[in-house]
Amino acid sequence: MSNFYTKIRLSSNQIRNVSYRISRSFTTTECHRPTIINKKGVDILHNPWFNKGTAFSMTERDRLELRGLLPTNIMTDQQQIERFKMDLKKLETNTVDGPSDTIALAKWRILNRLHDRNETMYYKILINQIKEYAPIVYTPTVGLVCQKYSGLFRRPRGMYFSAADRGEMMSMVYNWPADQVDMIVVTDGSRILGLGDLGVQGIGIAIGKLDLYVAAAGINPQRVLPIMIDVGTNNETLLEDPLYLGLQEHRLEGEEYVSIIDELMEAVFNRWPHVIVQFEDFQTKWASTLLERYRYTYRMFNDDVQGTAGVAVAGLLGSVRAQDKMMIDFPKQNIVVAGAGSAGVGVLKAARRTMARMLGNNKQAFESARNQFWVVDADGLITEKRENIDNDVKPFARNAKEINRRGLREGASLVEVVQEVKPDVLLGLSAVGGLFSKEVLEAFKGSTSNRPAIFAMSNPTTNVECTPEEAFSIVGKNIIYASGSPFKDVDLGSGDIGYSNQGNNMYLFPGIGLGTLLSGARIISDGMLQAAAECLAESMTEDEVLKGIIFPPISRIRDITKAVAAAVISEAIEEKLAEGYREMSYRDLKRLNKEEILLHVENNMWKPDYPTLIYKCD
């Protein structure tokens, strides 16, 4: 009876602490409770989810019938890590003069083999050395992996749904062994990075993204699922390749294509109603269409459209701070955008919304904000005179009278636009390597900003609009530079450093996914995405931004993700979209303060520790 009254008293006077303890006790129990399995002996050693390799204790070896199946010496997880590092060290020593692509693929193979046999150790290594290994499991190496995936394929990872599976997907999803899936990354392989149509080989990008969800956001690796939608390919090389693993027929289009995506979405949400689906690397003509089709019905988002936009907006806000201004000055920035594909349009929309909100968040502010952007695509400057203009780009088409007054025209070149506008920011999302040529960069020297910014955001490295060396050497040392792929900082002499910021989507999408999961939000709103971007922009100190550092080091990715997830949760609560997660109800979430939300996020992030395994017969 006394316990009952204690609970009543606490619920009225200290409900925040009770809410936090509910979260903590639930997660702590889950993390430390034994894992019940129905396998013994070699079956465990062949299962990457449960295999500990030489780290099995003698008690477990006896209990699980492993004695004699492993070498006698029991190694700690740190010793296992050191053994793995030795393998990589040997590789680096033996290939020191080899091509960089060959070395990167060799490292990927070593990591992939570890992933195949011991998932816990794989993620422990990835988390502990995320700066070193993120470029191997994600960009830029994942681009090489996707190009060669048919030859690299060794064991299934994820699920494949093809045009031949129409009418069967509702039952097919039950072939996946996990009863709970929190995160799905799905692609149709039509526009992998800047490499184009790679068909079924695009599954590599979904696998790489989910590795980062585990490493950065602490999503349980047993609750993630990469999915490939194979609707054919228009890549003639793959159509003629006898070793290609996908459908060797041209891509489906129109209603036939949409019906397959519809069937898949219905199937996965029927089995896993609370799953979050991230769309990845869909070609431009489908990316925005499918996003608008599903975003208000399912918990989903498109990373190329919304994730790229969020990271770019965070960088743009950071570049304003680097000018020793307040972020509220962002609506005064003139921005030339090179590229009007799905990523470019996503950035335009997000940046415009951010400006409008700072200007009062009304219709007049929204209309005014569009005047800050000058959009150039493969056919030049986009104006109202452009025929068959995409509906998403139309709001950003420049007025004919204005461009005439400025001496410009429909289809004016990038060099001409930069010379006339003298923008604060030159933003590249074109997937055209070298687009920011010497002539363009020379023109950009005329910027009216005291610290102009160059965002060369296209991936992979071969598609970057310009390198940091080119940018700093031509435009000058007082610029801000950011790219989508990793580059080394530039030595400018006299002790000065030109910082090469990597505006990588991995700063945002793991936190967006984790925050949506833990809030139980019904959809992923523009406000939640905006909160994530602003949180990332605010993560940098004044000293850092004044030096020209506008994105944090990758080594801080788990802390950044935790903060982004907390911001997403807070916004979901504010917008009344949150419904709670597991034992943390919406009412409990609503009572948490900022610090408690951060603790709630941290306590729900999976950590790669070997579990205690208990055998139980079915």
PDB file of N, CA, C and O in Angstrom, residues 22 140 168 398 412 533 546:
ATOM      1  N   ILE A  22      11.253   5.596 -16.204  1.00  0.00           N
ATOM      2  CA  ILE A  22      10.559   4.603 -17.038  1.00  0.00           C
ATOM      3  C   ILE A  22      11.397   4.294 -18.255  1.00  0.00           C
ATOM      4  O   ILE A  22      11.645   3.143 -18.602  1.00  0.00           O
ATOM      5  N   PRO A 140      33.153   7.769 -50.134  1.00  0.00           N
ATOM      6  CA  PRO A 140      32.968   7.534 -51.569  1.00  0.00           C
ATOM      7  C   PRO A 140      33.047   6.063 -52.000  1.00  0.00           C
ATOM      8  O   PRO A 140      32.671   5.731 -53.110  1.00  0.00           O
ATOM      9  N   GLU A 168       2.674 -10.633 -54.940  1.00  0.00           N
ATOM     10  CA  GLU A 168       3.231 -11.557 -53.942  1.00  0.00           C
ATOM     11  C   GLU A 168       3.915 -10.851 -52.775  1.00  0.00           C
ATOM     12  O   GLU A 168       4.353 -11.492 -51.831  1.00  0.00           O
ATOM     13  N   ARG A 398      13.315  33.036 -62.698  1.00  0.00           N
ATOM     14  CA  ARG A 398      13.478  34.482 -62.566  1.00  0.00           C
ATOM     15  C   ARG A 398      12.535  35.239 -63.501  1.00  0.00           C
ATOM     16  O   ARG A 398      12.228  34.801 -64.609  1.00  0.00           O
ATOM     17  N   ALA A 412      21.169  31.825 -69.696  1.00  0.00           N
ATOM     18  CA  ALA A 412      22.493  32.415 -69.470  1.00  0.00           C
ATOM     19  C   ALA A 412      23.395  31.399 -68.767  1.00  0.00           C
ATOM     20  O   ALA A 412      22.936  30.602 -67.943  1.00  0.00           O
ATOM     21  N   ALA A 533      18.006  20.424 -39.033  1.00  0.00           N
ATOM     22  CA  ALA A 533      19.005  21.257 -39.699  1.00  0.00           C
ATOM     23  C   ALA A 533      19.514  22.360 -38.784  1.00  0.00           C
ATOM     24  O   ALA A 533      20.721  22.625 -38.707  1.00  0.00           O
ATOM     25  N   LEU A 546      34.192  30.850 -37.097  1.00  0.00           N
ATOM     26  CA  LEU A 546      35.033  31.978 -37.514  1.00  0.00           C
ATOM     27  C   LEU A 546      36.324  31.496 -38.171  1.00  0.00           C
ATOM     28  O   LEU A 546      36.925  32.214 -38.969  1.00  0.00           O
TER      29      LEU A 546
END
